Short mmCIF file of C-alpha atoms and ligand atoms in Angstrom, two decimals:
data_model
loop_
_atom_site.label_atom_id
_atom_site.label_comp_id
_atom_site.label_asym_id
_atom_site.label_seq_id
_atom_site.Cartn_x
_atom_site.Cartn_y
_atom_site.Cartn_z
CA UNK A 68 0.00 0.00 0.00
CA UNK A 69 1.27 3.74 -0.83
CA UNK A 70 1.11 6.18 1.80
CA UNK A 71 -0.79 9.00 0.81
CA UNK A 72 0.80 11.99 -0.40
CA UNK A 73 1.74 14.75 2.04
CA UNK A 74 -0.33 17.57 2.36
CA UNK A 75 0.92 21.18 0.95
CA UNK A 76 0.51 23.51 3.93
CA UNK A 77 -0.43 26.98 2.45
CA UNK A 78 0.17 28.81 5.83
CA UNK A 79 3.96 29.19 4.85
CA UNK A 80 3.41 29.99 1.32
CA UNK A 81 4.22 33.82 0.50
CA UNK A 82 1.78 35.29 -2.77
CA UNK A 83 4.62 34.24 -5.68
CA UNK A 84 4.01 30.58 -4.38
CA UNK A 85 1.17 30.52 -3.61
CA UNK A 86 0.00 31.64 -7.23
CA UNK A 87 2.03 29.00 -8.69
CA UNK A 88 0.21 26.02 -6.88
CA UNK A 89 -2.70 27.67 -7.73
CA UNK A 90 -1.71 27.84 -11.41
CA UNK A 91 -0.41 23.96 -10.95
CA UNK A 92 -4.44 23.06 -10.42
CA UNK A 93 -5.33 25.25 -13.23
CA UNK A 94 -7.19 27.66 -11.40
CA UNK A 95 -5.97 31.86 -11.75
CA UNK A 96 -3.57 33.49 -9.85
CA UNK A 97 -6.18 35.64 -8.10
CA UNK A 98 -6.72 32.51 -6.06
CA UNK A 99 -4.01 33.37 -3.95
CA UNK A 100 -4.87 36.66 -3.12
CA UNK A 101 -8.18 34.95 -1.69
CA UNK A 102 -6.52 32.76 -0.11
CA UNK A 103 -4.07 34.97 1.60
CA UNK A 104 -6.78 36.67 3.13
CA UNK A 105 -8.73 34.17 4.29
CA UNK A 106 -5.45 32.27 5.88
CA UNK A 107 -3.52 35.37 7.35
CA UNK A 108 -6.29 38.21 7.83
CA UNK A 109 -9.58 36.37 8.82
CA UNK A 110 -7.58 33.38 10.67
CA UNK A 111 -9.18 31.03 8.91
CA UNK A 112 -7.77 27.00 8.71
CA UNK A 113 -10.95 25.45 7.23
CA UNK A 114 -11.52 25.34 3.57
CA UNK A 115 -15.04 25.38 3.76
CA UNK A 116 -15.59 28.80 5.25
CA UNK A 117 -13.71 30.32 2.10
CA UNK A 118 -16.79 31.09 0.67
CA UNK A 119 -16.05 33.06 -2.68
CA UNK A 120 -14.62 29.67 -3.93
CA UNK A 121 -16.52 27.12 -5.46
CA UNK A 122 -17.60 23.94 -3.47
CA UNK A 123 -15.45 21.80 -6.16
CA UNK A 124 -11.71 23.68 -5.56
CA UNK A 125 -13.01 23.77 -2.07
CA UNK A 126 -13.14 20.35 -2.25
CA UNK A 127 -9.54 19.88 -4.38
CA UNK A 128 -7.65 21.80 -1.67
CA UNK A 129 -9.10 19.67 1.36
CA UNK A 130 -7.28 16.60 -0.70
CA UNK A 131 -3.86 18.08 -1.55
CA UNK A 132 -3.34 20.68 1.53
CA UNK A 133 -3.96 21.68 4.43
CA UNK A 134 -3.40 24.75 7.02
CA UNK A 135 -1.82 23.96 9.91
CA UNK A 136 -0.27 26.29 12.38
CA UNK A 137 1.70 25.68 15.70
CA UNK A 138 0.20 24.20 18.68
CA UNK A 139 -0.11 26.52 21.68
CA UNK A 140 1.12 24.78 24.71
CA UNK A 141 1.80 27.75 27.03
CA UNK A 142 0.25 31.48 27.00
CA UNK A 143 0.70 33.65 29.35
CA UNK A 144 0.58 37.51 30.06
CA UNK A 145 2.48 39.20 32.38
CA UNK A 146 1.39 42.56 35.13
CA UNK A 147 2.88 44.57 31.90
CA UNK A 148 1.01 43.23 29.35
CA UNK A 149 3.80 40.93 28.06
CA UNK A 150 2.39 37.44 26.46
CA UNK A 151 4.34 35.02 25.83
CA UNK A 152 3.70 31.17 24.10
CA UNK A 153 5.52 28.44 23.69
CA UNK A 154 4.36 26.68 20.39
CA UNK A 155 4.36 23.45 19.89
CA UNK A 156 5.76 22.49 16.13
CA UNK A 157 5.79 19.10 14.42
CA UNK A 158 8.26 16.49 16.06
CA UNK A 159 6.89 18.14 19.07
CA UNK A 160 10.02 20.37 19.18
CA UNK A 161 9.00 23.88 21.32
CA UNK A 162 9.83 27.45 20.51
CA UNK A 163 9.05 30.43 22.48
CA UNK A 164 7.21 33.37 20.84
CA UNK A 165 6.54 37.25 22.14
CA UNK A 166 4.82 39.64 22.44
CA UNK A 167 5.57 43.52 24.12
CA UNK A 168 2.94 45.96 24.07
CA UNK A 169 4.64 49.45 24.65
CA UNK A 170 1.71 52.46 23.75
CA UNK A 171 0.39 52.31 20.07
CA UNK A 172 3.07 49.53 18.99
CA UNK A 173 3.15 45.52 19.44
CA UNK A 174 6.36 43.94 19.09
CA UNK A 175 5.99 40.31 18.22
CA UNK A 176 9.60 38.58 18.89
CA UNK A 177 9.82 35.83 16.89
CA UNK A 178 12.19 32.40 16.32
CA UNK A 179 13.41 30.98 13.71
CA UNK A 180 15.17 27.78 14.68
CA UNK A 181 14.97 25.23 16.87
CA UNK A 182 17.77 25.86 19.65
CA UNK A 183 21.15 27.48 17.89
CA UNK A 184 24.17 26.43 16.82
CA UNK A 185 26.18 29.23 17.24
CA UNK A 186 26.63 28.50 21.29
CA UNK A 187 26.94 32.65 22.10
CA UNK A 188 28.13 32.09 25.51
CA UNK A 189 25.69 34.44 27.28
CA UNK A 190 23.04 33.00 25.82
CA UNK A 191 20.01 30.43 27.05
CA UNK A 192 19.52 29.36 24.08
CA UNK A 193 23.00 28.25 22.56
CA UNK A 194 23.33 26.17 25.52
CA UNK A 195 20.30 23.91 24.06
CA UNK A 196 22.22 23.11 21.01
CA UNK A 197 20.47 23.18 17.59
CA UNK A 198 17.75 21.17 17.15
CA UNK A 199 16.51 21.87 13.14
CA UNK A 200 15.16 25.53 10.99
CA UNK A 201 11.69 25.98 11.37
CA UNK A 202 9.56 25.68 8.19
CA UNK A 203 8.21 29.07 6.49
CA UNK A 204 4.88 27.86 7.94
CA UNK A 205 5.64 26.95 11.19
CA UNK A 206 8.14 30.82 11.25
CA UNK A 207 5.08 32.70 9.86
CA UNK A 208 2.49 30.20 12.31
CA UNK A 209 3.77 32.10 15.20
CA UNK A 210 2.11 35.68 13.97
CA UNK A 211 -0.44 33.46 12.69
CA UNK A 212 -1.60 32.42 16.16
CA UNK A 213 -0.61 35.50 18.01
CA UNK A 214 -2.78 37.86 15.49
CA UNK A 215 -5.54 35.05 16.14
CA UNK A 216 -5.34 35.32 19.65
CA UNK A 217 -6.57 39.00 19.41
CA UNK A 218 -9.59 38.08 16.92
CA UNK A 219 -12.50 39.43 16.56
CA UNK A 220 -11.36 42.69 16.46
CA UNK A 221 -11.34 45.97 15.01
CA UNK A 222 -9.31 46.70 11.90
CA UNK A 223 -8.10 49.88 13.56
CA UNK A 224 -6.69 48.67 16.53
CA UNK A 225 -3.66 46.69 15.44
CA UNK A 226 -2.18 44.54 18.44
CA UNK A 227 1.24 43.08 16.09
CA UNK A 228 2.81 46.47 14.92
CA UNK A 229 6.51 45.44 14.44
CA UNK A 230 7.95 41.76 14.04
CA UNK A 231 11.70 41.13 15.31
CA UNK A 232 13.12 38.21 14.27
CA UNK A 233 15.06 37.68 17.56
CA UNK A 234 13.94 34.77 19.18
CA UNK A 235 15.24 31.66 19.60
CA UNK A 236 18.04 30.91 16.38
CA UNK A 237 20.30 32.78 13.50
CA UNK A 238 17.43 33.70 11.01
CA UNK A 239 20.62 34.17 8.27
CA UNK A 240 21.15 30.54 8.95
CA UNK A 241 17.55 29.45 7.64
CA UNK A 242 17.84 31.75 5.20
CA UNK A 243 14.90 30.93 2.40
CA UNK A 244 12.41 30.43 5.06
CA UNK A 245 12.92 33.26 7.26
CA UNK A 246 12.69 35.52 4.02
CA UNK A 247 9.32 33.42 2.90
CA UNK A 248 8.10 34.70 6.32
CA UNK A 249 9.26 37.72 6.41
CA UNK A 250 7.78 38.30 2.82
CA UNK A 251 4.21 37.20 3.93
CA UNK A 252 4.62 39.48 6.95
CA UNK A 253 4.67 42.38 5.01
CA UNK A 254 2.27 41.17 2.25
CA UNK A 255 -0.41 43.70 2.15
CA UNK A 256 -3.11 40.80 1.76
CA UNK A 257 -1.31 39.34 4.68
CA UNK A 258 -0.28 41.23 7.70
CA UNK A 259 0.74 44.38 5.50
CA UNK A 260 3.44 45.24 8.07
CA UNK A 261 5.86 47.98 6.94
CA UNK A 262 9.18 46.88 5.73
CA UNK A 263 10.79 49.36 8.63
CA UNK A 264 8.66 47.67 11.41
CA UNK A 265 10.04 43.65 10.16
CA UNK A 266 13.54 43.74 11.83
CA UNK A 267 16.10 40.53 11.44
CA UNK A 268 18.45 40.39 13.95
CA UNK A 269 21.95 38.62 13.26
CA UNK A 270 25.22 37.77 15.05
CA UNK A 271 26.73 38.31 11.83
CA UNK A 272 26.83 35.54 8.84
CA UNK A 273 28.44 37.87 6.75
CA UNK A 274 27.40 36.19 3.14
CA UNK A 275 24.34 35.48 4.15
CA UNK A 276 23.70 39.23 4.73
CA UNK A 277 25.00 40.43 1.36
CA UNK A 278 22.64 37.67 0.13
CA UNK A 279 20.09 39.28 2.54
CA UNK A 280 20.40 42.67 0.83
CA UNK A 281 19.91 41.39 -2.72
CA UNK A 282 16.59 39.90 -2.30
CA UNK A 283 14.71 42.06 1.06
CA UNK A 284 15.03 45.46 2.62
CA UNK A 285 13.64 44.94 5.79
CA UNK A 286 15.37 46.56 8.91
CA UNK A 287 18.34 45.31 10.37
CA UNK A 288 19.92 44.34 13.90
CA UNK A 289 23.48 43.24 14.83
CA UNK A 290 23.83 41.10 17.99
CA UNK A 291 27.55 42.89 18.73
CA UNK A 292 28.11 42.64 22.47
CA UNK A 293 31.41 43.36 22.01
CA UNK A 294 33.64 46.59 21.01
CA UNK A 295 37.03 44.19 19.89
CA UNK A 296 38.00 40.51 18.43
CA UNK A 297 39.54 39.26 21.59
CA UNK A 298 36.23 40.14 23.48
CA UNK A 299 33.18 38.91 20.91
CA UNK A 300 35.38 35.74 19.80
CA UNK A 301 34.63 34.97 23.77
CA UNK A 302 31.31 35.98 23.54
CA UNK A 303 29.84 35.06 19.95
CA UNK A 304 32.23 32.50 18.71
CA UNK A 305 31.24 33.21 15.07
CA UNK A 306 32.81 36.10 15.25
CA UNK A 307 36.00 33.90 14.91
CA UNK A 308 35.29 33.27 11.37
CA UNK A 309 33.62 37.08 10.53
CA UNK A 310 35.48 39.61 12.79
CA UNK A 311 33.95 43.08 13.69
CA UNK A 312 35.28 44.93 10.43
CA UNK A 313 33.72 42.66 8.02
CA UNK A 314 30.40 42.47 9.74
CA UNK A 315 30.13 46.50 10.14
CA UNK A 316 31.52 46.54 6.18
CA UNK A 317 28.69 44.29 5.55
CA UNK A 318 26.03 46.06 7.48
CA UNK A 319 27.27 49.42 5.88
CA UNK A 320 26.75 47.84 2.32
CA UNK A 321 23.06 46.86 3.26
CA UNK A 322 22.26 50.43 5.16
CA UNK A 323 23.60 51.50 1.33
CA UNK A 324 21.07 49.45 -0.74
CA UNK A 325 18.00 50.64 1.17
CA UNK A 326 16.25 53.12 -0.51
CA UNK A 327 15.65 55.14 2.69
CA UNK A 328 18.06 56.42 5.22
CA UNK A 329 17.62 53.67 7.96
CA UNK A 330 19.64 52.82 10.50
CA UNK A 331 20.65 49.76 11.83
CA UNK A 332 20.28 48.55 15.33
CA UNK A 333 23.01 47.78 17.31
CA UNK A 334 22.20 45.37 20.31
CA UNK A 335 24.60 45.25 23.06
CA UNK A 336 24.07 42.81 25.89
CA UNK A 337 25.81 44.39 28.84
CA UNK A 338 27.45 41.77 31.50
CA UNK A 339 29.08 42.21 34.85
CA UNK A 340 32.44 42.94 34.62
CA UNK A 341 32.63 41.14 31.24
CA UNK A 342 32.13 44.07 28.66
CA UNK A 343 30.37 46.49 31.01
CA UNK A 344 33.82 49.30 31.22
CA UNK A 345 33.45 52.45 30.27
CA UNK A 346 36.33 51.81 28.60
CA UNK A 347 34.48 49.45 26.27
CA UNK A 348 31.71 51.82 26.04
CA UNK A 349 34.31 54.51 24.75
CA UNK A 350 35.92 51.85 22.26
CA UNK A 351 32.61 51.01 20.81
CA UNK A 352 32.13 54.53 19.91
CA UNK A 353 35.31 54.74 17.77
CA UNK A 354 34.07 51.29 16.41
CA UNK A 355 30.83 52.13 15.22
CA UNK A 356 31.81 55.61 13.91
CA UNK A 357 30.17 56.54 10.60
CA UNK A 358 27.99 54.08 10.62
CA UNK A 359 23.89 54.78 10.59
CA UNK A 360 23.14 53.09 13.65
CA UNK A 361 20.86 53.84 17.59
CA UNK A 362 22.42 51.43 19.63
CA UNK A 363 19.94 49.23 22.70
CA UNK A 364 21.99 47.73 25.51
CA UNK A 365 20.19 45.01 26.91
CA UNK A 366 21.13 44.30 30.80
CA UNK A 367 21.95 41.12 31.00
CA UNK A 368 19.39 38.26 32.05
CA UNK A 369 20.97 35.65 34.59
CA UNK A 370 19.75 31.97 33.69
CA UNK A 371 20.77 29.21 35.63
CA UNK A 372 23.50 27.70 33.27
CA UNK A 373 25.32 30.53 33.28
CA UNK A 374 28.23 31.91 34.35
CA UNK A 375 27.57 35.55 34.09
CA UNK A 376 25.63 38.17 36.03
CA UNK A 377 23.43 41.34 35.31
CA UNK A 378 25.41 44.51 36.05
CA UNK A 379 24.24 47.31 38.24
CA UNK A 380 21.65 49.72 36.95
CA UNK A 381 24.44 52.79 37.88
CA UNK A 382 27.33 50.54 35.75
CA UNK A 383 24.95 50.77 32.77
CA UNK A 384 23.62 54.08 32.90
CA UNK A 385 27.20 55.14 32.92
CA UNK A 386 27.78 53.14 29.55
CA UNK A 387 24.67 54.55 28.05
CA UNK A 388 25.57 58.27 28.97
CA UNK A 389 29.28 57.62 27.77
CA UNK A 390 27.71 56.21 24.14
CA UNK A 391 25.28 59.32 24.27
CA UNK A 392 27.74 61.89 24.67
CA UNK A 393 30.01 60.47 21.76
CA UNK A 394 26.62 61.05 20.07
CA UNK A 395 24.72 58.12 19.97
CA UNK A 396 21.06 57.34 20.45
CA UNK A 397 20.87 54.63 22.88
CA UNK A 398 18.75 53.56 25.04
CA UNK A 399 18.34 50.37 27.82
CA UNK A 400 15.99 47.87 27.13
CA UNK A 401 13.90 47.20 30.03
CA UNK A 402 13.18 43.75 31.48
CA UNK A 403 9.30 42.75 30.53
CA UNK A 404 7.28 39.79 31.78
CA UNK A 405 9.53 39.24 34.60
CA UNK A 406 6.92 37.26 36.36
CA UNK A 407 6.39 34.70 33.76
CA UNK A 408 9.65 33.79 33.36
CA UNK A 409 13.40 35.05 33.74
CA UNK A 410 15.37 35.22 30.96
CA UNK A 411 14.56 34.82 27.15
CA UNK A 412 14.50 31.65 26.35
CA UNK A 413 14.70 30.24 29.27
CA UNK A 414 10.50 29.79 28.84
CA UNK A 415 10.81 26.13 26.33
CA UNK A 416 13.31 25.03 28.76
CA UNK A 417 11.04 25.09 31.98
CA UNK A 418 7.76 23.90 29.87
CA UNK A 419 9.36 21.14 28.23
CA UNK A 420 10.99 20.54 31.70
CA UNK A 421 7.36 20.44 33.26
CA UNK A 422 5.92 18.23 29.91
CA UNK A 423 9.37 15.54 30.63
CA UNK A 424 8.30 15.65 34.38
CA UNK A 425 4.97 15.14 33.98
CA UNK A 426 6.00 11.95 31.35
CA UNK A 427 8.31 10.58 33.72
CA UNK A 428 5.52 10.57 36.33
CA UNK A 429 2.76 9.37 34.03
CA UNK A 430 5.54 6.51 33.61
CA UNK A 431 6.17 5.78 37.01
CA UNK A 432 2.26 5.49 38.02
CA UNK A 433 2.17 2.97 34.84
CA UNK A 434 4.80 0.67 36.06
CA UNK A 435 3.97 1.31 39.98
CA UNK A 436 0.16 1.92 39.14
S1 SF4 B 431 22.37 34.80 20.88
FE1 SF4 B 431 21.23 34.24 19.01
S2 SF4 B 431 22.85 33.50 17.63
FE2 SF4 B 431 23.74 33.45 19.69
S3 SF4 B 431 23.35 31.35 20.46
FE3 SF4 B 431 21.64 32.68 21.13
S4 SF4 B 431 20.05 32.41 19.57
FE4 SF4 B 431 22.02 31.71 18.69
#
């Protein structure tokens, strides 16, 4: 017996792709756009409510695809209005999703891998390993279900304004289907979020951002941490194989191709006695000199793997002012959802900790019932 053929899941399909299956049945490209809408604007996930298409195609699609988004396993909001999930994706692998409410704007902080390979050594993450890339649909799932999660409601009040791609994983290291995401995210018949409010974050695969510049212009963060070699090859190993220079020369040749005068983003995790001198501060301001940049310095979390430890609120204001007075904007990210959970992260670690717990019990009362 054959096994039946797997189903093509339109959720991670951006418009180009989606118009060629649709051409592949013989049916017209407008298709897509009707789909799109119904998948990404209404929430929909059943064929049969996508009433402007006949019963028949109706019919077609519930054979050859499906739409099938992330299982929530954990949502929770913080005091502050912080929600966070951890999805559930196939192979029952977990990744944590965001999102910050701040005034008029929603910042949904989303992953793109499961776990990381690139073993930064400050980070909760990297200390998981790396697992596998998430699909297109199960990157773009994660707006899918946190728009959901706000439906019905009115088309003026928008509760996902800006998308990071900063959660767990290097997006530049799933390239194609972080850029399929990122594409549907600011698809107008999807999410129709502005190409200055998608931002990928990177520790720096060099190549891959050139690549990154030839085919998107969304807006762009560096994970730096660091204002030398010595320091970020201790910090973010890959900076072993692309130092500081080429990854600024690299950022300054994307800041170049956009057609507006954006700057990039320059994240700065600031740890105890680690990188937290106002000597670094000053070195990072001769570093970064000339280029377009606002630069966010991001106390450190402490998570219980680690080694490191969060450094004084009076340690980094006097960073910050030292950056502002050699001209910079920069400004300290404050910690949100503090009461859910401690450091990013650190969330799919304590759920999947909870779901192995709660197997190894279910186990126990089967063999000692
Ligand atoms: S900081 Fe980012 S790139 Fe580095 S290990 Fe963590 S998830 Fe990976």
């Amino acid at each position: 017996m054959t096994a039946p053929a797997e189903k093509t899941n339109l959720l991670g399909l951006p418009k180009a792709k989606l118009e060629a299956f649709f051409e592949t049945l013989g049916e017209k490209r407008f298709r897509a756009q009707q789909v799109l809408q119904w998948i990404h604007q209404r929430g929909v996930d059943d064929f049969d409510q996508m009433t402007n298409m006949s019963v028949a195609l109706r019919e077609r699609l519930k054979e050859i695809a499906e739409i099938r988004g992330p299982e929530v396993v954990y949502d929770e909001t913080s005091k502050d209005g912080t929600r966070k999930w951890v999805m559930r994706m196939d192979n029952g692998n977990n990744v944590e999703t965001v999102l910050i409410p701040d005034g008029e704007r929603g910042t949904l902080c989303v992953s793109s891998q499961i776990g990381c390979s690139l073993d930064c050594t400050f980070c909760s993450t990297g200390k998981r390993g790396f697992n596998r890339n998430l699909t297109a649909a199960e990157i773009i799932g994660q707006v899918w279900v946190a728009r959901k999660a706000f439906m019905p409601y009115e088309p003026s009040s928008r509760p996902i304004t800006n998308v990071v791609m900063m959660g767990m994983g290097e997006p530049l290291l799933n390239f194609d289907n972080v850029v399929d995401a990122m594409n549907l995210m600011m698809e107008d018949l999807a999410y129709g979020i502005s190409k200055r409010r998608v931002t990928l974050s990177t520790s720096g695969v060099v190549p891959a951002l050139d690549r990154l510049g030839e085919v998107t212009d969304v807006s762009l963060a560096i994970s730096l941490h660091a204002p030398n070699d010595e320091l970020r090859n201790q910090l973010v190993p890959l900076n072993k194989k692309y130092p500081i220079s080429e990854l600024l020369a690299a950022t300054r040749r994307y800041l170049a191709r956009l057609p507006d005068k954006r700057k990039a983003t320059i994240e700065y995790t600031v740890i105890q006695g680690v990188n937290d001198k106002l000597e670094h501060a000053k070195e990072l301001a001769v570093v970064l000199k000339g280029l377009p940049c606002k630069i966010n310095l991001i106390p450190f979390n402490p998570f219980p793997e680690s080694d490191f430890e969060r450094p004084s609120m009076n340690a980094t204001r006097r960073f910050q002012n030292a950056l502002t007075e050699a001209g910079y904007v920069t400004t300290v990210r404050t910690p949100r959802g503090d009461d859910i959970d401690a450091a990013c992260g650190q969330l799919v670690g304590r759920v999947e900790d909870r779901t192995k717990r709660s197997q190894r019990y279910i186990a126990v009362q089967q063999v000692n019932p």
